[in-house]
PDB file of C-alpha atoms in Angstrom:
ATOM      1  CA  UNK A   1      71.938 120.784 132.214  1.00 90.00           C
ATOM      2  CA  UNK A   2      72.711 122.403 128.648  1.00 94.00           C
ATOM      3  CA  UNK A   3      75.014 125.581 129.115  1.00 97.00           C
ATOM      4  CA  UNK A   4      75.266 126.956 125.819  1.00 97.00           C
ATOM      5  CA  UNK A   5      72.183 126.631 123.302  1.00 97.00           C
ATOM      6  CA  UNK A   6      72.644 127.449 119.986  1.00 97.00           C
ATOM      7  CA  UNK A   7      69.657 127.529 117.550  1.00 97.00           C
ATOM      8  CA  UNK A   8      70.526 128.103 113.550  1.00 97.00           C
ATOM      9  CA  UNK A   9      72.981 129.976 113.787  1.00 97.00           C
ATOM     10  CA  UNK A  10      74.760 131.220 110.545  1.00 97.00           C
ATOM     11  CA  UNK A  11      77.644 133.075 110.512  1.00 97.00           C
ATOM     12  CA  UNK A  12      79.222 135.187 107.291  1.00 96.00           C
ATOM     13  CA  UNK A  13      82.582 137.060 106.860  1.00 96.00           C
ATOM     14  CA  UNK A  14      81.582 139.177 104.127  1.00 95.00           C
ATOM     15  CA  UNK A  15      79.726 136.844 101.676  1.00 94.00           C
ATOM     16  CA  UNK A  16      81.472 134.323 102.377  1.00 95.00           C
ATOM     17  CA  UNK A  17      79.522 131.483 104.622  1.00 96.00           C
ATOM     18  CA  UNK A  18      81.450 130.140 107.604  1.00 96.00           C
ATOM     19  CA  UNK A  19      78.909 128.464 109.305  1.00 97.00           C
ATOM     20  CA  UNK A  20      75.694 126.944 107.489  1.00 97.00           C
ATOM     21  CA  UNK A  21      72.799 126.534 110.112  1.00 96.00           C
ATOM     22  CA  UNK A  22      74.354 125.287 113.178  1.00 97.00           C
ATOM     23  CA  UNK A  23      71.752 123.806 115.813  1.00 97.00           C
ATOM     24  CA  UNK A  24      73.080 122.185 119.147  1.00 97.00           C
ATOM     25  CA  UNK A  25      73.860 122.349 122.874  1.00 97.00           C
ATOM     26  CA  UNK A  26      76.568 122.508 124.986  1.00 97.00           C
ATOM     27  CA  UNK A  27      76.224 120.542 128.277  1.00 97.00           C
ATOM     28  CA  UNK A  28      77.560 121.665 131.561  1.00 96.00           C
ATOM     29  CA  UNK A  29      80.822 120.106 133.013  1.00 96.00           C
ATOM     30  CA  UNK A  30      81.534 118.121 129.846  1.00 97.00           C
ATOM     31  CA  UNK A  31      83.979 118.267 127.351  1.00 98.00           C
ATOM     32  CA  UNK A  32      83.089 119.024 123.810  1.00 98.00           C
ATOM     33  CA  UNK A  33      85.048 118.650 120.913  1.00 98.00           C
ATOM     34  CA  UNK A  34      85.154 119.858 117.530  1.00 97.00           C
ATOM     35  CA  UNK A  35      86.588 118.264 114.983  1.00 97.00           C
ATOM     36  CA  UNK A  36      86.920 118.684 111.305  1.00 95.00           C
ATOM     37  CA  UNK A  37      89.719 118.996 108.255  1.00 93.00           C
ATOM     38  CA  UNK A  38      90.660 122.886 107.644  1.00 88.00           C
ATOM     39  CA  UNK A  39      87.892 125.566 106.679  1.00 89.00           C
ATOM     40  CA  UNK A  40      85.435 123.703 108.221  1.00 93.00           C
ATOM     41  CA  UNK A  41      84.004 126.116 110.269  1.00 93.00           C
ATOM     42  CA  UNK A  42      85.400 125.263 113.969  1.00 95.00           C
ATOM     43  CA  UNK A  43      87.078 127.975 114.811  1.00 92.00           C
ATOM     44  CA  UNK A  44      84.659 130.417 113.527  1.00 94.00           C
ATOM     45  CA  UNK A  45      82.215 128.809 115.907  1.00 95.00           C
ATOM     46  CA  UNK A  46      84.559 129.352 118.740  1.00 95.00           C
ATOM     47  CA  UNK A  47      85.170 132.777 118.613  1.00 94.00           C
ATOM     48  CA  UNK A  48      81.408 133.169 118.159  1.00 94.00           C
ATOM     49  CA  UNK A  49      81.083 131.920 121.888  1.00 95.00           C
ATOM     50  CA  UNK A  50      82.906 134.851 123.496  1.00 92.00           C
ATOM     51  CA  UNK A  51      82.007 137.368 120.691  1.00 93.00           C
ATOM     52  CA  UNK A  52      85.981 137.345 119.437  1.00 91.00           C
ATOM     53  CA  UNK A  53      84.422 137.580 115.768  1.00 92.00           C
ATOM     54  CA  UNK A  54      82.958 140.969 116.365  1.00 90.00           C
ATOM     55  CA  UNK A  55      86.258 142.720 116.208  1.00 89.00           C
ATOM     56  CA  UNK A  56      86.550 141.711 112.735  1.00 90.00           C
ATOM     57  CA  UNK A  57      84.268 144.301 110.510  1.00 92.00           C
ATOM     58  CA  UNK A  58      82.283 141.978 107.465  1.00 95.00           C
ATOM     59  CA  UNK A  59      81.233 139.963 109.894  1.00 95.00           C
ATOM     60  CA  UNK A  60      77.411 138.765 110.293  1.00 94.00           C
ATOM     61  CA  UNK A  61      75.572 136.198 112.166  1.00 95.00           C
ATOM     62  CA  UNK A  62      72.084 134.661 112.141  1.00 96.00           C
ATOM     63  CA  UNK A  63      70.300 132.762 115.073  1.00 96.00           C
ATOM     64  CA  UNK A  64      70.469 132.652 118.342  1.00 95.00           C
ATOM     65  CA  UNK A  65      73.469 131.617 120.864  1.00 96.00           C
ATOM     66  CA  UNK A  66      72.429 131.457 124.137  1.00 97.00           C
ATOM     67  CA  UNK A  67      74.830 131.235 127.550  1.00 96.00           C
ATOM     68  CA  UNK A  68      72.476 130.085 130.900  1.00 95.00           C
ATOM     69  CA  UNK A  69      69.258 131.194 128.405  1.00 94.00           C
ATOM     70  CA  UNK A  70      70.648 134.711 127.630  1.00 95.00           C
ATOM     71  CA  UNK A  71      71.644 136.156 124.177  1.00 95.00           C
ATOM     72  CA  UNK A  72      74.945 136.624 124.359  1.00 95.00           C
ATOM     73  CA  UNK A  73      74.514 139.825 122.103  1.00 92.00           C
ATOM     74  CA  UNK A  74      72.678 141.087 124.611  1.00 93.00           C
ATOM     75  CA  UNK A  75      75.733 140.693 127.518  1.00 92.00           C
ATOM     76  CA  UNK A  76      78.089 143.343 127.883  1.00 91.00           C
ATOM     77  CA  UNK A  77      81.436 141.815 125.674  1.00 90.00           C
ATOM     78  CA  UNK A  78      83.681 142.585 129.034  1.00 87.00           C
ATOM     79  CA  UNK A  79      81.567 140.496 130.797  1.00 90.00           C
ATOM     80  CA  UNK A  80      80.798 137.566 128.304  1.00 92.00           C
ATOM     81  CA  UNK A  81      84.744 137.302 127.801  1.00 89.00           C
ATOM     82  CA  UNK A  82      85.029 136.817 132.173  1.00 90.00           C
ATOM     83  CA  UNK A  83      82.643 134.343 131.690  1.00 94.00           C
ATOM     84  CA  UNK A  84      84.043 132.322 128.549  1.00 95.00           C
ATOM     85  CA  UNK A  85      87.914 132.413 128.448  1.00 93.00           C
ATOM     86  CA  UNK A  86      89.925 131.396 125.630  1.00 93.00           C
ATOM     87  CA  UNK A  87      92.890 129.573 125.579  1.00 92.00           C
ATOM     88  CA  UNK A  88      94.709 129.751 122.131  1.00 90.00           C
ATOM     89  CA  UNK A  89      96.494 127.498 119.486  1.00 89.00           C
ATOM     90  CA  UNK A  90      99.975 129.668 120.252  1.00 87.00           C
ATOM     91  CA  UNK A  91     101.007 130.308 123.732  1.00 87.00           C
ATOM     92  CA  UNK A  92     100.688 133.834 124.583  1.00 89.00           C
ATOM     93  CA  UNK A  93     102.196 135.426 127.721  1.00 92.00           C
ATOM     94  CA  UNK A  94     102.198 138.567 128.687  1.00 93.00           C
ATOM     95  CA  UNK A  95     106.190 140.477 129.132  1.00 95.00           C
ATOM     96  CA  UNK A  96     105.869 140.014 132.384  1.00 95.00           C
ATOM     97  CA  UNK A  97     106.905 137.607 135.334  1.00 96.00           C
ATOM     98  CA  UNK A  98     105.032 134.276 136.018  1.00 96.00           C
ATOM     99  CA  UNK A  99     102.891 136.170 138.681  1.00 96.00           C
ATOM    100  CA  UNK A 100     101.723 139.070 137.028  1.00 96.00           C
ATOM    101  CA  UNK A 101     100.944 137.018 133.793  1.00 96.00           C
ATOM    102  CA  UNK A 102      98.567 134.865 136.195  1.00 96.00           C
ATOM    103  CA  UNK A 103      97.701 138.182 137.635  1.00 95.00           C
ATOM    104  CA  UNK A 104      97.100 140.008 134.554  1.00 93.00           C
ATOM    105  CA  UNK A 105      93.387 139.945 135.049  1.00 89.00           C
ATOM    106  CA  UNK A 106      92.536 139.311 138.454  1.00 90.00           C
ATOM    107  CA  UNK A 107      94.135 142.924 138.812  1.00 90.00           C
ATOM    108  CA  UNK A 108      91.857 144.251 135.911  1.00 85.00           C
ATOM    109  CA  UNK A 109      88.952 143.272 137.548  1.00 83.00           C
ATOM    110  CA  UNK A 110      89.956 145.068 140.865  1.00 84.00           C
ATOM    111  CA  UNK A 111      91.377 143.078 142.814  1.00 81.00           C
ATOM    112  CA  UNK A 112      94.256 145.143 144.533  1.00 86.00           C
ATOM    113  CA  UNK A 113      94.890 143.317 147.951  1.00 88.00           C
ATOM    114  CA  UNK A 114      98.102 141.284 147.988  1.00 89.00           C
ATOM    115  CA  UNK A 115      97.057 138.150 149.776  1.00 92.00           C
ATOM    116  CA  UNK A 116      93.934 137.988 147.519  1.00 92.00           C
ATOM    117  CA  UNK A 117      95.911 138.094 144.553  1.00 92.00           C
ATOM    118  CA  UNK A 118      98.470 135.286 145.812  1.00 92.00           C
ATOM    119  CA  UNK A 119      95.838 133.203 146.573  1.00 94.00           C
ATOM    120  CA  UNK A 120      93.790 133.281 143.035  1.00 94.00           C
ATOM    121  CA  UNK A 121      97.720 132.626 141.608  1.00 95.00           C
ATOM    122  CA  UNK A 122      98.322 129.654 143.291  1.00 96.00           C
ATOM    123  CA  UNK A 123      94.693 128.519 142.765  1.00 95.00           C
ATOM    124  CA  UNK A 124      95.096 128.818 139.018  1.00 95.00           C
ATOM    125  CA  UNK A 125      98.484 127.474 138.704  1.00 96.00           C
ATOM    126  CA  UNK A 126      98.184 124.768 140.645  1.00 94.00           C
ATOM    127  CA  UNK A 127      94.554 124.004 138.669  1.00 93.00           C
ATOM    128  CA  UNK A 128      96.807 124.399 135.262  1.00 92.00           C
ATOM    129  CA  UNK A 129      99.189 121.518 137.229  1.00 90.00           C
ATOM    130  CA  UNK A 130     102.044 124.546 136.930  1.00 94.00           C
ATOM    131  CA  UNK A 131     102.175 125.535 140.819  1.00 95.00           C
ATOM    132  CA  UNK A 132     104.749 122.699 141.971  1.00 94.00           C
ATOM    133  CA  UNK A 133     107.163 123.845 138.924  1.00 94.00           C
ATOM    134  CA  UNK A 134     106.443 127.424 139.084  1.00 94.00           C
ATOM    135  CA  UNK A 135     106.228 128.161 142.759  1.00 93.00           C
ATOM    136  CA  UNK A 136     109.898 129.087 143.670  1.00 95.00           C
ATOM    137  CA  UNK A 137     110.199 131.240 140.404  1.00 96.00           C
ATOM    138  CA  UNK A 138     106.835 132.984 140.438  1.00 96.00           C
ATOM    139  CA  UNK A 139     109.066 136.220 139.930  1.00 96.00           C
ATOM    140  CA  UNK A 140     110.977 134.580 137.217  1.00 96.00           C
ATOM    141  CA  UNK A 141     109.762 136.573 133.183  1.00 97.00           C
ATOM    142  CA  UNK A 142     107.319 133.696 131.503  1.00 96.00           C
ATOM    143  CA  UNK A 143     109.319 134.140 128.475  1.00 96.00           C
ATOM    144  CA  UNK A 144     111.779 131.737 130.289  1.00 95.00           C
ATOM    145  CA  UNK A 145     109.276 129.215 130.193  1.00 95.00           C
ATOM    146  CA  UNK A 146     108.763 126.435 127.942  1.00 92.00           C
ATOM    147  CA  UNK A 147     106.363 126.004 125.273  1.00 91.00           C
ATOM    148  CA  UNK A 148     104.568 123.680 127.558  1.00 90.00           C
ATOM    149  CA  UNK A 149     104.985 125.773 130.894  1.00 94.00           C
ATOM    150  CA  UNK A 150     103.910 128.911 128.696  1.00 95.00           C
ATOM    151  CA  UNK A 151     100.565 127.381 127.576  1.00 92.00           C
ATOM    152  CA  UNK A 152      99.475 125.937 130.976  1.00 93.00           C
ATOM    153  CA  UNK A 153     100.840 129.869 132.273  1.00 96.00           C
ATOM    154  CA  UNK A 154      97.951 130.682 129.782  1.00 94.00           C
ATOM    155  CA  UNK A 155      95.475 128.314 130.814  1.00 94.00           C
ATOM    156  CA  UNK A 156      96.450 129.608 134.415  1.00 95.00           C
ATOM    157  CA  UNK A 157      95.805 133.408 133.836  1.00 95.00           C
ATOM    158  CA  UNK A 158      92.149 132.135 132.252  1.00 94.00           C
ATOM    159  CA  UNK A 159      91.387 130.591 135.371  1.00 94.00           C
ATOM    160  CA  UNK A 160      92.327 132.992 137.498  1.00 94.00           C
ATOM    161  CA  UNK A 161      89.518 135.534 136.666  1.00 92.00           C
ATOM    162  CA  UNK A 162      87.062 132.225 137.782  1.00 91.00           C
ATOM    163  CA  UNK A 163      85.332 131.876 133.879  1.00 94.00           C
ATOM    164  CA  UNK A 164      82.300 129.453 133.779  1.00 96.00           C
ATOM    165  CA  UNK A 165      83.487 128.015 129.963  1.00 96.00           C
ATOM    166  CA  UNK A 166      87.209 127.643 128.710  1.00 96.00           C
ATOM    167  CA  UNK A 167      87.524 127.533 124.894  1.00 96.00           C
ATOM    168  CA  UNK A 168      90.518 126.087 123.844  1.00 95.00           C
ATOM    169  CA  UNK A 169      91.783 126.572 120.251  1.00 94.00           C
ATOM    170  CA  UNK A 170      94.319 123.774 119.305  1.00 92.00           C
ATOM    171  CA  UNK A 171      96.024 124.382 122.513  1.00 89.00           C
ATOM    172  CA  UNK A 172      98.513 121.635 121.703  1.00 90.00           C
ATOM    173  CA  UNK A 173      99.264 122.310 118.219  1.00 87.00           C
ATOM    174  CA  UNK A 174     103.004 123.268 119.020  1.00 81.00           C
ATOM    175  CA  UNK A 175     103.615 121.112 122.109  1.00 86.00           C
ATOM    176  CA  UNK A 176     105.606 117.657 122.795  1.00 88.00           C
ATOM    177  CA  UNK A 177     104.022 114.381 123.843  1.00 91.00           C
ATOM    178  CA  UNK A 178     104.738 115.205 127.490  1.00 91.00           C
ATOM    179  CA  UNK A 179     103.324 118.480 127.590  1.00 89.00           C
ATOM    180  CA  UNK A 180     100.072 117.470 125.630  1.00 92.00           C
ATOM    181  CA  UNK A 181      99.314 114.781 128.017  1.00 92.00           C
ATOM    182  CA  UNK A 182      99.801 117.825 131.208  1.00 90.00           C
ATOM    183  CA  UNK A 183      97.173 119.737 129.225  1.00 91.00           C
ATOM    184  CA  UNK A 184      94.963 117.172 128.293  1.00 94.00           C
ATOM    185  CA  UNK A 185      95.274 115.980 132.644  1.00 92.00           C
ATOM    186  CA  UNK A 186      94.587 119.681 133.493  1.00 92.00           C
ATOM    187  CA  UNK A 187      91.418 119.643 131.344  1.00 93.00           C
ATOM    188  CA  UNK A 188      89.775 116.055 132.342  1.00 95.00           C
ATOM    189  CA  UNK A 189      89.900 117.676 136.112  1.00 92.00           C
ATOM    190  CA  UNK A 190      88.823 121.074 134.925  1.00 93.00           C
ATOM    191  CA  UNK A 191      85.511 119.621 133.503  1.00 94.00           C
ATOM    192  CA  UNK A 192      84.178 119.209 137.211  1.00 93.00           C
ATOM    193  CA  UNK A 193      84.418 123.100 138.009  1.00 93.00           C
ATOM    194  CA  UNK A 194      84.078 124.256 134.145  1.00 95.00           C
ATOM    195  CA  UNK A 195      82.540 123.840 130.952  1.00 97.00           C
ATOM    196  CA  UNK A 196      85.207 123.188 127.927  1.00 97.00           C
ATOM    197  CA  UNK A 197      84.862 122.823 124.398  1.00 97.00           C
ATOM    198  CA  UNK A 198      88.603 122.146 122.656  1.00 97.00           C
ATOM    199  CA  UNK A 199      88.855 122.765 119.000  1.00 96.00           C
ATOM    200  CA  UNK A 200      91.470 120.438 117.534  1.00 95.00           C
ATOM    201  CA  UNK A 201      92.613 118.706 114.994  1.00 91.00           C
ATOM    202  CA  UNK A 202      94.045 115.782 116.824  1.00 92.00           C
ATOM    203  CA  UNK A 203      91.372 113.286 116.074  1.00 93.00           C
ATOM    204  CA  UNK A 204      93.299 111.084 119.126  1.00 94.00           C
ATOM    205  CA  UNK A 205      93.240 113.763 121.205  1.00 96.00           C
ATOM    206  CA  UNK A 206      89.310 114.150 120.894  1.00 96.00           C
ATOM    207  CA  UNK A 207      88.624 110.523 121.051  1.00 96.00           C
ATOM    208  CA  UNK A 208      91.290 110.493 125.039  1.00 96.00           C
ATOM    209  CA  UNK A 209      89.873 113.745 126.595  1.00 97.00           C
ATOM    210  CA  UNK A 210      86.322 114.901 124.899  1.00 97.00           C
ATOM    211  CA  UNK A 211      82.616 113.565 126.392  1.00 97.00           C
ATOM    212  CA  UNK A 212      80.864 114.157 122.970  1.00 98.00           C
ATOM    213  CA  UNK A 213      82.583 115.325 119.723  1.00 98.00           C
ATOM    214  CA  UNK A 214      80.751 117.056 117.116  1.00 97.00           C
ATOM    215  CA  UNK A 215      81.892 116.660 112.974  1.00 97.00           C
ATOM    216  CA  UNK A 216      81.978 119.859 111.007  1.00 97.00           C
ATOM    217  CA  UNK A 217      83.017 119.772 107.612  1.00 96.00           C
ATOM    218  CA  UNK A 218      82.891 123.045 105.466  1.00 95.00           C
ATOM    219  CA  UNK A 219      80.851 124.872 107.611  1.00 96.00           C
ATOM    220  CA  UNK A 220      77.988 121.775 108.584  1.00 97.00           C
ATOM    221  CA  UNK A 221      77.618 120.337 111.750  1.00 97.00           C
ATOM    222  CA  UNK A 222      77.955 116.726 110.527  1.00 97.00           C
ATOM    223  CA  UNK A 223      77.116 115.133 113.323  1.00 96.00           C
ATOM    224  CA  UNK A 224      77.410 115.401 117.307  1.00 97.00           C
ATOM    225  CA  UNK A 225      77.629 112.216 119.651  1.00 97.00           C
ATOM    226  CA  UNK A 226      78.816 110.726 122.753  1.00 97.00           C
ATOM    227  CA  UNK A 227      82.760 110.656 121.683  1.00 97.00           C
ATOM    228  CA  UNK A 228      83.028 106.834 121.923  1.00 96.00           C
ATOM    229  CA  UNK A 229      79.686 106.568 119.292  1.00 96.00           C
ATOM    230  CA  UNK A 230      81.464 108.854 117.474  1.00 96.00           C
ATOM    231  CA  UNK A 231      84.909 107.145 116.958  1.00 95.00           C
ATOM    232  CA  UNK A 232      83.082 103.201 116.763  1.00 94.00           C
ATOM    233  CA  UNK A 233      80.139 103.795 115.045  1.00 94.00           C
ATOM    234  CA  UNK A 234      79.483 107.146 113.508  1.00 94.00           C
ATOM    235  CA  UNK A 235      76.280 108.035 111.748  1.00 93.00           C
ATOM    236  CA  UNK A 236      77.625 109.759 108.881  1.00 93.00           C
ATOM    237  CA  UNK A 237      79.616 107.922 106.591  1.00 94.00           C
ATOM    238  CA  UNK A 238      81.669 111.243 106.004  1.00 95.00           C
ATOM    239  CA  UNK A 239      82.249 111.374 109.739  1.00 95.00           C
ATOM    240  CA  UNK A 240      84.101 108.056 109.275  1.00 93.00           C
ATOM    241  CA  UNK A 241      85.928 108.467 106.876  1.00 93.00           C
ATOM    242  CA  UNK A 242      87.412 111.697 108.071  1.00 94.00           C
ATOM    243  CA  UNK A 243      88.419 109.682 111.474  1.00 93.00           C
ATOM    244  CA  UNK A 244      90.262 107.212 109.167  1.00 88.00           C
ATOM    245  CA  UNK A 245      92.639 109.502 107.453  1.00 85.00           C
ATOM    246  CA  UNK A 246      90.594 109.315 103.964  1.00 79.00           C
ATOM    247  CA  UNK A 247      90.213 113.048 103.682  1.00 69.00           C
ATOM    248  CA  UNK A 248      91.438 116.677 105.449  1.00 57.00           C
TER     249      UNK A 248
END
């Protein structure tokens, strides 16, 4: 069942091109990830999915993107950012304690009863495999968290507002071994309740966690493929060589 359908879409930040007629899908429950050297386009088309690009002025786009066959132009932005979270590169938490950070928006949304709000904590935390280190210091200030605990915090407090797609933007750029493989766990058993498409540039990490992986190189979708295809035999010769370390 395709979840996101995007027809040639172009995208330009003034006149520069960011994005060069992009046509694919997005399945439900899978992973997707893109992959390609620097200024190749990915996370422009990211923050195209939950409109993030609009706050910045010479931007333009071209095409359609469509979220369960609506425009999401046509969705109120409050609504299309419940829908598709964003998790990003740098963990970000909120000056607050572990519980109001996983709170944050549940409480923005309206949610005022206490026992409500405990319950979509523990939901998301334990979801973000955070709740059995977090839950005797839930009053604790996230900034005493590590880098690791921080970014799952931040994968929590998306979850909690119940999106239907996570983007994640290099969420493991700045984390340890151990704490990349916790994220990468958390997302293999998200995929059964959520849609996900992970930008990285962890060509490793694509090939462990993502169900198709999709090749853009300066602002071209190269290619898009079941991720084993992709990483054994690619269509694109520029594909493989960009797996192989020859270039970005």
């Amino acid at each position: 069942m395709v979840k996101i359908d995007i027809q040639r879409l172009n995208i330009w930040f003034g006149a520069a091109q960011a994005l060069k007629n992009i046509t694919m899908q997005v399945k439900k429950n899978e992973i997707l990830c893109a992959i390609g050297p620097s200024n190749s386009g990915k996370t422009s088309f990211l923050r195209m999915l939950n409109r993030l690009n609009d706050l910045t002025l010479s931007f333009r786009m071209s095409g359609s993107v469509l979220l369960d066959g609506r425009d999401i132009t046509k969705i109120d932005i409050e609504l299309i950012r419940k829908k598709i979270g964003m998790v990003f590169a740098m963990p970000s938490p909120l000056p607050l304690s572990v519980f109001d950070n996983v709170a944050y928006g549940v409480r923005m949304s309206g949610v005022r009863n206490k026992h409500s709000l405990e319950e979509a904590v523990e939901t998301a935390l334990k979801q973000a495999y955070l709740w059995q280190e977090m839950k005797d210091r839930l009053h604790e200030s996230a900034f005493k968290l590590s880098g690791g605990q921080q970014q799952r915090l931040c994968i929590a407090r998306t979850l909690a507002v119940q999106p239907e797609v996570i983007l994640f933007d290099e969420p493991c750029s700045g984390l340890d071994p151990i704490s990349t493989a916790k994220v990468e766990e958390a997302m293999l058993k998200l995929k059964k309740d959520y849609t996900i498409i992970l930008v990285t540039n962890n060509v490793k990490q694509a090939a462990r966690v993502g169900d198709r992986t999709a090749f853009f190189l300066t602002g071209e979708l190269i290619e898009l493929d079941q991720t084993e295809k992709i990483f054994t035999a690619p269509s694109d010769r520029r594909t493989d060589d960009y797996i192989r370390g020859r270039f970005g």
